[in-house]
Amino acid sequence: MYLYVAKNSFFHARHPVVKILILTTGFFVAIIFNSPLYLLGFLLVVLFMIYYAGGMENVYRMRIVLILLFLFSTIMWSFFIKEGRILIKLGPLSITDRSLAYGCGMGLRLDLMVLTGLLFFTITMIEELSFGLHKMGLPYPFCFALAMAFRLVPLFLQEGTIVIEAQTLRGLDLTKGNLFQRIRNHFPLIIPIFVTTVKKMDNLFLALESKKFKPDKERTFYLDKILNPIDYLVIILVFLIITGCVLLRRFGYGVILHRL
């Protein structure tokens, strides 16, 4: 499940540090506002950036997650907030106009975070992530471990798919029965997937040791990029957006309730 899309776009060409700043800004904007109108506006901007970067297929693959996050968050928050005019009353539970708006805002907040992450991994290779974090001053062992975690997730998913297909050929029916029976049908997959994962990790450690890998050694990078003038302009734009968002929040804009 690789999300990176190889394309020569404006966003792909940015320095890894700039891409990390864009990711951080998306999360910051999602947290600082709770008005659905403001969050929807930023969400549409991120969607356009993903479209421009050629990552709409990634959005389509995550469509169910995005829809469920929005619906679940909207419904749950609508019942927890008691402020505002009551629209619907179901016994002890009620939905007010402000709780409904806040719930929609929370759903859009989660979707905005997911879409910002999708944008980041659509335009960023794993090597760039490690390189960018190290250039931002983080210790290399941490950068290596984080990059390795992101790299191994697709491999493990692929191994899981292979194990499921192999067990299905042997007669395992994962779709048989009710919900609890279907969960129980997955138990035979646990041991083969666990053994395969341990083997993969063992091979990884052997490969690292054979190359005399030392986390504390001075590193050189294959992708040794430098910041160009366009990157500096994007960095300035990012800080202007963050400053503007802080000021808007300070003066009460983009806020349904005075809480995060």
PDB file of C-alpha atoms in Angstrom:
ATOM      1  CA  MET A   1       0.000   0.000   0.000  1.00  0.00           C
ATOM      2  CA  TYR A   2       2.358   2.687  -1.261  1.00  0.00           C
ATOM      3  CA  LEU A   3       0.860   6.167  -1.374  1.00  0.00           C
ATOM      4  CA  TYR A   4       3.715   7.958  -3.135  1.00  0.00           C
ATOM      5  CA  VAL A   5       2.866   9.075  -6.677  1.00  0.00           C
ATOM      6  CA  ALA A   6       5.838   9.729  -8.958  1.00  0.00           C
ATOM      7  CA  LYS A   7       5.067  13.006 -10.715  1.00  0.00           C
ATOM      8  CA  ASN A   8       6.946  16.166 -11.607  1.00  0.00           C
ATOM      9  CA  SER A   9       4.615  18.628  -9.865  1.00  0.00           C
ATOM     10  CA  PHE A  10       5.210  21.826  -7.943  1.00  0.00           C
ATOM     11  CA  PHE A  11       4.695  20.049  -4.630  1.00  0.00           C
ATOM     12  CA  HIS A  12       6.896  17.060  -5.518  1.00  0.00           C
ATOM     13  CA  ALA A  13       9.770  19.424  -6.286  1.00  0.00           C
ATOM     14  CA  ARG A  14       9.770  21.042  -2.851  1.00  0.00           C
ATOM     15  CA  HIS A  15      12.494  20.393  -0.302  1.00  0.00           C
ATOM     16  CA  PRO A  16      11.627  17.639   2.237  1.00  0.00           C
ATOM     17  CA  VAL A  17      11.761  20.180   5.067  1.00  0.00           C
ATOM     18  CA  VAL A  18       9.142  22.285   3.261  1.00  0.00           C
ATOM     19  CA  LYS A  19       6.924  19.227   2.808  1.00  0.00           C
ATOM     20  CA  ILE A  20       7.140  18.477   6.529  1.00  0.00           C
ATOM     21  CA  LEU A  21       6.217  22.102   7.286  1.00  0.00           C
ATOM     22  CA  ILE A  22       3.183  21.816   4.981  1.00  0.00           C
ATOM     23  CA  LEU A  23       2.138  18.658   6.832  1.00  0.00           C
ATOM     24  CA  THR A  24       2.569  20.370  10.194  1.00  0.00           C
ATOM     25  CA  THR A  25       0.592  23.399   9.018  1.00  0.00           C
ATOM     26  CA  GLY A  26      -2.308  21.191   7.920  1.00  0.00           C
ATOM     27  CA  PHE A  27      -2.485  19.594  11.354  1.00  0.00           C
ATOM     28  CA  PHE A  28      -2.162  22.992  13.042  1.00  0.00           C
ATOM     29  CA  VAL A  29      -5.031  24.476  11.028  1.00  0.00           C
ATOM     30  CA  ALA A  30      -7.173  21.420  11.746  1.00  0.00           C
ATOM     31  CA  ILE A  31      -6.632  21.833  15.494  1.00  0.00           C
ATOM     32  CA  ILE A  32      -6.906  25.599  15.885  1.00  0.00           C
ATOM     33  CA  PHE A  33     -10.366  25.940  14.246  1.00  0.00           C
ATOM     34  CA  ASN A  34     -13.570  24.087  15.090  1.00  0.00           C
ATOM     35  CA  SER A  35     -15.972  25.891  12.736  1.00  0.00           C
ATOM     36  CA  PRO A  36     -17.101  23.545   9.916  1.00  0.00           C
ATOM     37  CA  LEU A  37     -17.096  26.449   7.450  1.00  0.00           C
ATOM     38  CA  TYR A  38     -13.412  27.276   8.008  1.00  0.00           C
ATOM     39  CA  LEU A  39     -12.357  23.618   8.144  1.00  0.00           C
ATOM     40  CA  LEU A  40     -14.293  22.849   4.956  1.00  0.00           C
ATOM     41  CA  GLY A  41     -12.484  25.700   3.202  1.00  0.00           C
ATOM     42  CA  PHE A  42      -9.035  24.378   4.162  1.00  0.00           C
ATOM     43  CA  LEU A  43     -10.140  20.814   3.344  1.00  0.00           C
ATOM     44  CA  LEU A  44     -11.060  21.895  -0.198  1.00  0.00           C
ATOM     45  CA  VAL A  45      -7.660  23.571  -0.547  1.00  0.00           C
ATOM     46  CA  VAL A  46      -5.898  20.354   0.501  1.00  0.00           C
ATOM     47  CA  LEU A  47      -8.083  18.348  -1.900  1.00  0.00           C
ATOM     48  CA  PHE A  48      -7.045  20.658  -4.739  1.00  0.00           C
ATOM     49  CA  MET A  49      -3.381  20.216  -3.790  1.00  0.00           C
ATOM     50  CA  ILE A  50      -3.817  16.426  -3.823  1.00  0.00           C
ATOM     51  CA  TYR A  51      -5.545  16.641  -7.214  1.00  0.00           C
ATOM     52  CA  TYR A  52      -2.709  18.793  -8.583  1.00  0.00           C
ATOM     53  CA  ALA A  53      -0.153  16.312  -7.198  1.00  0.00           C
ATOM     54  CA  GLY A  54      -1.970  13.382  -8.839  1.00  0.00           C
ATOM     55  CA  GLY A  55      -3.067  11.719  -5.605  1.00  0.00           C
ATOM     56  CA  MET A  56      -6.844  11.466  -6.079  1.00  0.00           C
ATOM     57  CA  GLU A  57      -6.531   7.686  -6.355  1.00  0.00           C
ATOM     58  CA  ASN A  58      -5.226   7.661  -2.779  1.00  0.00           C
ATOM     59  CA  VAL A  59      -8.271   9.680  -1.696  1.00  0.00           C
ATOM     60  CA  TYR A  60     -10.552   7.178  -3.432  1.00  0.00           C
ATOM     61  CA  ARG A  61      -8.833   4.284  -1.650  1.00  0.00           C
ATOM     62  CA  MET A  62      -9.423   6.010   1.702  1.00  0.00           C
ATOM     63  CA  ARG A  63     -12.992   7.126   0.943  1.00  0.00           C
ATOM     64  CA  ILE A  64     -14.647   4.700   3.377  1.00  0.00           C
ATOM     65  CA  VAL A  65     -12.353   5.770   6.231  1.00  0.00           C
ATOM     66  CA  LEU A  66     -13.012   9.451   5.512  1.00  0.00           C
ATOM     67  CA  ILE A  67     -16.785   8.964   5.413  1.00  0.00           C
ATOM     68  CA  LEU A  68     -16.855   6.871   8.602  1.00  0.00           C
ATOM     69  CA  LEU A  69     -14.642   9.347  10.479  1.00  0.00           C
ATOM     70  CA  PHE A  70     -16.924  12.220   9.535  1.00  0.00           C
ATOM     71  CA  LEU A  71     -20.183  10.423  10.351  1.00  0.00           C
ATOM     72  CA  PHE A  72     -18.992   8.849  13.614  1.00  0.00           C
ATOM     73  CA  SER A  73     -17.452  12.081  14.911  1.00  0.00           C
ATOM     74  CA  THR A  74     -20.462  14.191  13.917  1.00  0.00           C
ATOM     75  CA  ILE A  75     -22.950  11.860  15.614  1.00  0.00           C
ATOM     76  CA  MET A  76     -20.934  11.366  18.797  1.00  0.00           C
ATOM     77  CA  TRP A  77     -20.088  15.041  19.382  1.00  0.00           C
ATOM     78  CA  SER A  78     -23.648  16.130  18.611  1.00  0.00           C
ATOM     79  CA  PHE A  79     -24.875  14.242  21.691  1.00  0.00           C
ATOM     80  CA  PHE A  80     -22.099  15.343  24.073  1.00  0.00           C
ATOM     81  CA  ILE A  81     -22.392  19.130  23.691  1.00  0.00           C
ATOM     82  CA  LYS A  82     -25.324  20.711  25.560  1.00  0.00           C
ATOM     83  CA  GLU A  83     -24.953  24.358  24.505  1.00  0.00           C
ATOM     84  CA  GLY A  84     -27.271  26.033  21.991  1.00  0.00           C
ATOM     85  CA  ARG A  85     -30.876  25.707  20.820  1.00  0.00           C
ATOM     86  CA  ILE A  86     -32.350  22.198  20.948  1.00  0.00           C
ATOM     87  CA  LEU A  87     -33.157  20.768  17.512  1.00  0.00           C
ATOM     88  CA  ILE A  88     -33.847  17.117  18.350  1.00  0.00           C
ATOM     89  CA  LYS A  89     -34.627  15.559  21.742  1.00  0.00           C
ATOM     90  CA  LEU A  90     -34.514  11.782  22.261  1.00  0.00           C
ATOM     91  CA  GLY A  91     -35.261  11.181  25.928  1.00  0.00           C
ATOM     92  CA  PRO A  92     -32.206  12.255  27.951  1.00  0.00           C
ATOM     93  CA  LEU A  93     -30.244  12.869  24.747  1.00  0.00           C
ATOM     94  CA  SER A  94     -30.563  16.024  22.677  1.00  0.00           C
ATOM     95  CA  ILE A  95     -28.952  17.641  19.663  1.00  0.00           C
ATOM     96  CA  THR A  96     -28.556  21.407  19.596  1.00  0.00           C
ATOM     97  CA  ASP A  97     -27.653  23.678  16.708  1.00  0.00           C
ATOM     98  CA  ARG A  98     -24.207  24.378  18.177  1.00  0.00           C
ATOM     99  CA  SER A  99     -23.507  20.738  19.038  1.00  0.00           C
ATOM    100  CA  LEU A 100     -24.395  19.697  15.485  1.00  0.00           C
ATOM    101  CA  ALA A 101     -22.127  22.383  14.025  1.00  0.00           C
ATOM    102  CA  TYR A 102     -19.323  21.437  16.428  1.00  0.00           C
ATOM    103  CA  GLY A 103     -19.758  17.743  15.583  1.00  0.00           C
ATOM    104  CA  CYS A 104     -19.501  18.501  11.857  1.00  0.00           C
ATOM    105  CA  GLY A 105     -16.393  20.551  12.634  1.00  0.00           C
ATOM    106  CA  MET A 106     -14.796  17.639  14.476  1.00  0.00           C
ATOM    107  CA  GLY A 107     -15.576  15.298  11.589  1.00  0.00           C
ATOM    108  CA  LEU A 108     -14.042  17.726   9.100  1.00  0.00           C
ATOM    109  CA  ARG A 109     -11.046  18.154  11.419  1.00  0.00           C
ATOM    110  CA  LEU A 110     -10.276  14.427  11.325  1.00  0.00           C
ATOM    111  CA  ASP A 111     -10.783  14.305   7.555  1.00  0.00           C
ATOM    112  CA  LEU A 112      -8.509  17.318   7.108  1.00  0.00           C
ATOM    113  CA  MET A 113      -5.778  15.595   9.126  1.00  0.00           C
ATOM    114  CA  VAL A 114      -6.099  12.396   7.103  1.00  0.00           C
ATOM    115  CA  LEU A 115      -6.099  14.279   3.785  1.00  0.00           C
ATOM    116  CA  THR A 116      -3.073  16.329   4.829  1.00  0.00           C
ATOM    117  CA  GLY A 117      -1.259  13.085   5.601  1.00  0.00           C
ATOM    118  CA  LEU A 118      -2.331  11.685   2.228  1.00  0.00           C
ATOM    119  CA  LEU A 119      -0.991  14.795   0.497  1.00  0.00           C
ATOM    120  CA  PHE A 120       2.312  14.427   2.341  1.00  0.00           C
ATOM    121  CA  PHE A 121       2.803  10.775   1.427  1.00  0.00           C
ATOM    122  CA  THR A 122       1.610  11.403  -2.141  1.00  0.00           C
ATOM    123  CA  ILE A 123       4.465  13.853  -2.740  1.00  0.00           C
ATOM    124  CA  THR A 124       7.122  12.487  -0.359  1.00  0.00           C
ATOM    125  CA  MET A 125       9.309   9.409  -0.634  1.00  0.00           C
ATOM    126  CA  ILE A 126      10.327   7.633   2.558  1.00  0.00           C
ATOM    127  CA  GLU A 127      13.958   8.634   1.921  1.00  0.00           C
ATOM    128  CA  GLU A 128      12.882  12.281   1.812  1.00  0.00           C
ATOM    129  CA  LEU A 129      11.063  11.914   5.129  1.00  0.00           C
ATOM    130  CA  SER A 130      14.205  10.634   6.853  1.00  0.00           C
ATOM    131  CA  PHE A 131      16.368  13.270   5.169  1.00  0.00           C
ATOM    132  CA  GLY A 132      13.982  16.121   6.024  1.00  0.00           C
ATOM    133  CA  LEU A 133      13.640  15.159   9.675  1.00  0.00           C
ATOM    134  CA  HIS A 134      17.418  14.896  10.038  1.00  0.00           C
ATOM    135  CA  LYS A 135      17.884  18.326   8.417  1.00  0.00           C
ATOM    136  CA  MET A 136      15.425  19.730  10.975  1.00  0.00           C
ATOM    137  CA  GLY A 137      17.788  18.654  13.736  1.00  0.00           C
ATOM    138  CA  LEU A 138      16.273  15.369  14.871  1.00  0.00           C
ATOM    139  CA  PRO A 139      18.742  12.579  15.744  1.00  0.00           C
ATOM    140  CA  TYR A 140      19.359  10.129  12.921  1.00  0.00           C
ATOM    141  CA  PRO A 141      18.365   6.953  14.872  1.00  0.00           C
ATOM    142  CA  PHE A 142      14.896   8.448  15.416  1.00  0.00           C
ATOM    143  CA  CYS A 143      14.608   9.436  11.732  1.00  0.00           C
ATOM    144  CA  PHE A 144      15.753   5.992  10.630  1.00  0.00           C
ATOM    145  CA  ALA A 145      13.313   4.196  12.946  1.00  0.00           C
ATOM    146  CA  LEU A 146      10.388   6.356  11.798  1.00  0.00           C
ATOM    147  CA  ALA A 147      11.237   5.923   8.127  1.00  0.00           C
ATOM    148  CA  MET A 148      11.651   2.182   8.620  1.00  0.00           C
ATOM    149  CA  ALA A 149       8.242   1.940  10.294  1.00  0.00           C
ATOM    150  CA  PHE A 150       6.539   3.663   7.364  1.00  0.00           C
ATOM    151  CA  ARG A 151       8.460   1.494   4.898  1.00  0.00           C
ATOM    152  CA  LEU A 152       7.566  -1.787   6.602  1.00  0.00           C
ATOM    153  CA  VAL A 153       3.816  -1.184   6.910  1.00  0.00           C
ATOM    154  CA  PRO A 154       3.133  -1.781   3.169  1.00  0.00           C
ATOM    155  CA  LEU A 155       5.366  -4.862   3.210  1.00  0.00           C
ATOM    156  CA  PHE A 156       3.496  -6.357   6.151  1.00  0.00           C
ATOM    157  CA  LEU A 157       0.147  -5.633   4.493  1.00  0.00           C
ATOM    158  CA  GLN A 158       1.415  -7.345   1.368  1.00  0.00           C
ATOM    159  CA  GLU A 159       2.538 -10.372   3.368  1.00  0.00           C
ATOM    160  CA  GLY A 160      -0.834 -10.453   5.104  1.00  0.00           C
ATOM    161  CA  THR A 161      -2.598 -10.484   1.745  1.00  0.00           C
ATOM    162  CA  ILE A 162      -0.415 -13.370   0.553  1.00  0.00           C
ATOM    163  CA  VAL A 163      -1.181 -15.389   3.702  1.00  0.00           C
ATOM    164  CA  ILE A 164      -4.925 -14.761   3.337  1.00  0.00           C
ATOM    165  CA  GLU A 165      -4.866 -15.871  -0.292  1.00  0.00           C
ATOM    166  CA  ALA A 166      -2.880 -19.013   0.612  1.00  0.00           C
ATOM    167  CA  GLN A 167      -5.274 -19.960   3.422  1.00  0.00           C
ATOM    168  CA  THR A 168      -8.277 -19.261   1.200  1.00  0.00           C
ATOM    169  CA  LEU A 169      -6.905 -21.695  -1.382  1.00  0.00           C
ATOM    170  CA  ARG A 170      -6.709 -24.288   1.410  1.00  0.00           C
ATOM    171  CA  GLY A 171     -10.442 -23.914   2.094  1.00  0.00           C
ATOM    172  CA  LEU A 172     -10.587 -21.117   4.692  1.00  0.00           C
ATOM    173  CA  ASP A 173     -13.761 -19.065   4.206  1.00  0.00           C
ATOM    174  CA  LEU A 174     -13.422 -15.667   5.915  1.00  0.00           C
ATOM    175  CA  THR A 175     -16.911 -14.523   4.856  1.00  0.00           C
ATOM    176  CA  LYS A 176     -18.829 -17.399   6.456  1.00  0.00           C
ATOM    177  CA  GLY A 177     -21.133 -16.820   9.443  1.00  0.00           C
ATOM    178  CA  ASN A 178     -22.107 -13.778  11.463  1.00  0.00           C
ATOM    179  CA  LEU A 179     -19.794 -11.017  12.675  1.00  0.00           C
ATOM    180  CA  PHE A 180     -18.319 -12.991  15.599  1.00  0.00           C
ATOM    181  CA  GLN A 181     -17.817 -16.096  13.454  1.00  0.00           C
ATOM    182  CA  ARG A 182     -16.035 -14.011  10.835  1.00  0.00           C
ATOM    183  CA  ILE A 183     -13.720 -12.634  13.517  1.00  0.00           C
ATOM    184  CA  ARG A 184     -13.025 -16.207  14.697  1.00  0.00           C
ATOM    185  CA  ASN A 185     -12.332 -17.255  11.091  1.00  0.00           C
ATOM    186  CA  HIS A 186      -9.353 -14.881  11.077  1.00  0.00           C
ATOM    187  CA  PHE A 187      -7.602 -16.678  13.978  1.00  0.00           C
ATOM    188  CA  PRO A 188      -5.778 -19.199  11.687  1.00  0.00           C
ATOM    189  CA  LEU A 189      -4.103 -16.205  10.005  1.00  0.00           C
ATOM    190  CA  ILE A 190      -2.413 -14.932  13.165  1.00  0.00           C
ATOM    191  CA  ILE A 191       0.433 -17.472  13.445  1.00  0.00           C
ATOM    192  CA  PRO A 192       1.513 -17.446   9.756  1.00  0.00           C
ATOM    193  CA  ILE A 193       1.458 -13.641   9.636  1.00  0.00           C
ATOM    194  CA  PHE A 194       3.392 -13.422  12.923  1.00  0.00           C
ATOM    195  CA  VAL A 195       6.025 -15.936  11.730  1.00  0.00           C
ATOM    196  CA  THR A 196       6.381 -14.154   8.390  1.00  0.00           C
ATOM    197  CA  THR A 197       6.789 -10.825  10.173  1.00  0.00           C
ATOM    198  CA  VAL A 198       9.518 -12.191  12.470  1.00  0.00           C
ATOM    199  CA  LYS A 199      11.357 -13.631   9.457  1.00  0.00           C
ATOM    200  CA  LYS A 200      11.182 -10.268   7.684  1.00  0.00           C
ATOM    201  CA  MET A 201      12.556  -8.464  10.720  1.00  0.00           C
ATOM    202  CA  ASP A 202      15.334 -11.044  11.107  1.00  0.00           C
ATOM    203  CA  ASN A 203      16.346 -10.597   7.465  1.00  0.00           C
ATOM    204  CA  LEU A 204      16.318  -6.836   7.962  1.00  0.00           C
ATOM    205  CA  PHE A 205      18.626  -7.030  10.982  1.00  0.00           C
ATOM    206  CA  LEU A 206      20.987  -9.368   9.104  1.00  0.00           C
ATOM    207  CA  ALA A 207      21.099  -6.959   6.173  1.00  0.00           C
ATOM    208  CA  LEU A 208      21.854  -4.012   8.473  1.00  0.00           C
ATOM    209  CA  GLU A 209      24.568  -5.912  10.341  1.00  0.00           C
ATOM    210  CA  SER A 210      26.176  -7.153   7.112  1.00  0.00           C
ATOM    211  CA  LYS A 211      26.538  -3.510   6.037  1.00  0.00           C
ATOM    212  CA  LYS A 212      28.015  -2.530   9.439  1.00  0.00           C
ATOM    213  CA  PHE A 213      25.111  -0.202  10.166  1.00  0.00           C
ATOM    214  CA  LYS A 214      25.752   2.098  13.154  1.00  0.00           C
ATOM    215  CA  PRO A 215      22.986   4.574  14.074  1.00  0.00           C
ATOM    216  CA  ASP A 216      25.373   7.062  15.704  1.00  0.00           C
ATOM    217  CA  LYS A 217      27.753   7.256  12.738  1.00  0.00           C
ATOM    218  CA  GLU A 218      27.933  10.447  10.633  1.00  0.00           C
ATOM    219  CA  ARG A 219      25.535   9.942   7.725  1.00  0.00           C
ATOM    220  CA  THR A 220      25.554  10.918   4.073  1.00  0.00           C
ATOM    221  CA  PHE A 221      22.351  10.994   2.010  1.00  0.00           C
ATOM    222  CA  TYR A 222      21.621   9.984  -1.545  1.00  0.00           C
ATOM    223  CA  LEU A 223      19.028  12.786  -1.717  1.00  0.00           C
ATOM    224  CA  ASP A 224      21.180  15.729  -0.701  1.00  0.00           C
ATOM    225  CA  LYS A 225      18.810  18.563  -1.628  1.00  0.00           C
ATOM    226  CA  ILE A 226      19.229  22.228  -0.805  1.00  0.00           C
ATOM    227  CA  LEU A 227      16.561  24.871  -0.274  1.00  0.00           C
ATOM    228  CA  ASN A 228      15.958  27.030  -3.374  1.00  0.00           C
ATOM    229  CA  PRO A 229      14.254  30.466  -3.521  1.00  0.00           C
ATOM    230  CA  ILE A 230      10.837  28.932  -4.183  1.00  0.00           C
ATOM    231  CA  ASP A 231      11.217  26.792  -1.065  1.00  0.00           C
ATOM    232  CA  TYR A 232      11.970  29.902   0.985  1.00  0.00           C
ATOM    233  CA  LEU A 233       8.871  31.620  -0.441  1.00  0.00           C
ATOM    234  CA  VAL A 234       6.740  28.606   0.517  1.00  0.00           C
ATOM    235  CA  ILE A 235       8.231  28.652   4.031  1.00  0.00           C
ATOM    236  CA  ILE A 236       7.316  32.342   4.354  1.00  0.00           C
ATOM    237  CA  LEU A 237       3.797  31.592   3.096  1.00  0.00           C
ATOM    238  CA  VAL A 238       3.467  28.769   5.628  1.00  0.00           C
ATOM    239  CA  PHE A 239       4.422  31.027   8.522  1.00  0.00           C
ATOM    240  CA  LEU A 240       2.026  33.730   7.258  1.00  0.00           C
ATOM    241  CA  ILE A 241      -0.794  31.162   7.185  1.00  0.00           C
ATOM    242  CA  ILE A 242       0.023  30.023  10.724  1.00  0.00           C
ATOM    243  CA  THR A 243       0.184  33.619  11.969  1.00  0.00           C
ATOM    244  CA  GLY A 244      -3.106  34.465  10.243  1.00  0.00           C
ATOM    245  CA  CYS A 245      -4.816  31.428  11.747  1.00  0.00           C
ATOM    246  CA  VAL A 246      -3.590  32.344  15.234  1.00  0.00           C
ATOM    247  CA  LEU A 247      -4.905  35.911  14.826  1.00  0.00           C
ATOM    248  CA  LEU A 248      -8.268  34.704  13.507  1.00  0.00           C
ATOM    249  CA  ARG A 249      -8.625  32.372  16.458  1.00  0.00           C
ATOM    250  CA  ARG A 250      -7.491  35.132  18.839  1.00  0.00           C
ATOM    251  CA  PHE A 251     -10.315  37.416  17.626  1.00  0.00           C
ATOM    252  CA  GLY A 252     -12.943  34.687  17.714  1.00  0.00           C
ATOM    253  CA  TYR A 253     -13.177  33.735  14.030  1.00  0.00           C
ATOM    254  CA  GLY A 254     -13.526  30.110  12.991  1.00  0.00           C
ATOM    255  CA  VAL A 255     -14.787  29.100  16.429  1.00  0.00           C
ATOM    256  CA  ILE A 256     -18.143  27.496  17.271  1.00  0.00           C
ATOM    257  CA  LEU A 257     -17.242  26.799  20.889  1.00  0.00           C
ATOM    258  CA  HIS A 258     -14.287  28.270  22.780  1.00  0.00           C
ATOM    259  CA  ARG A 259     -12.489  24.986  23.095  1.00  0.00           C
ATOM    260  CA  LEU A 260     -10.273  22.901  20.848  1.00  0.00           C
TER     261      LEU A 260
END
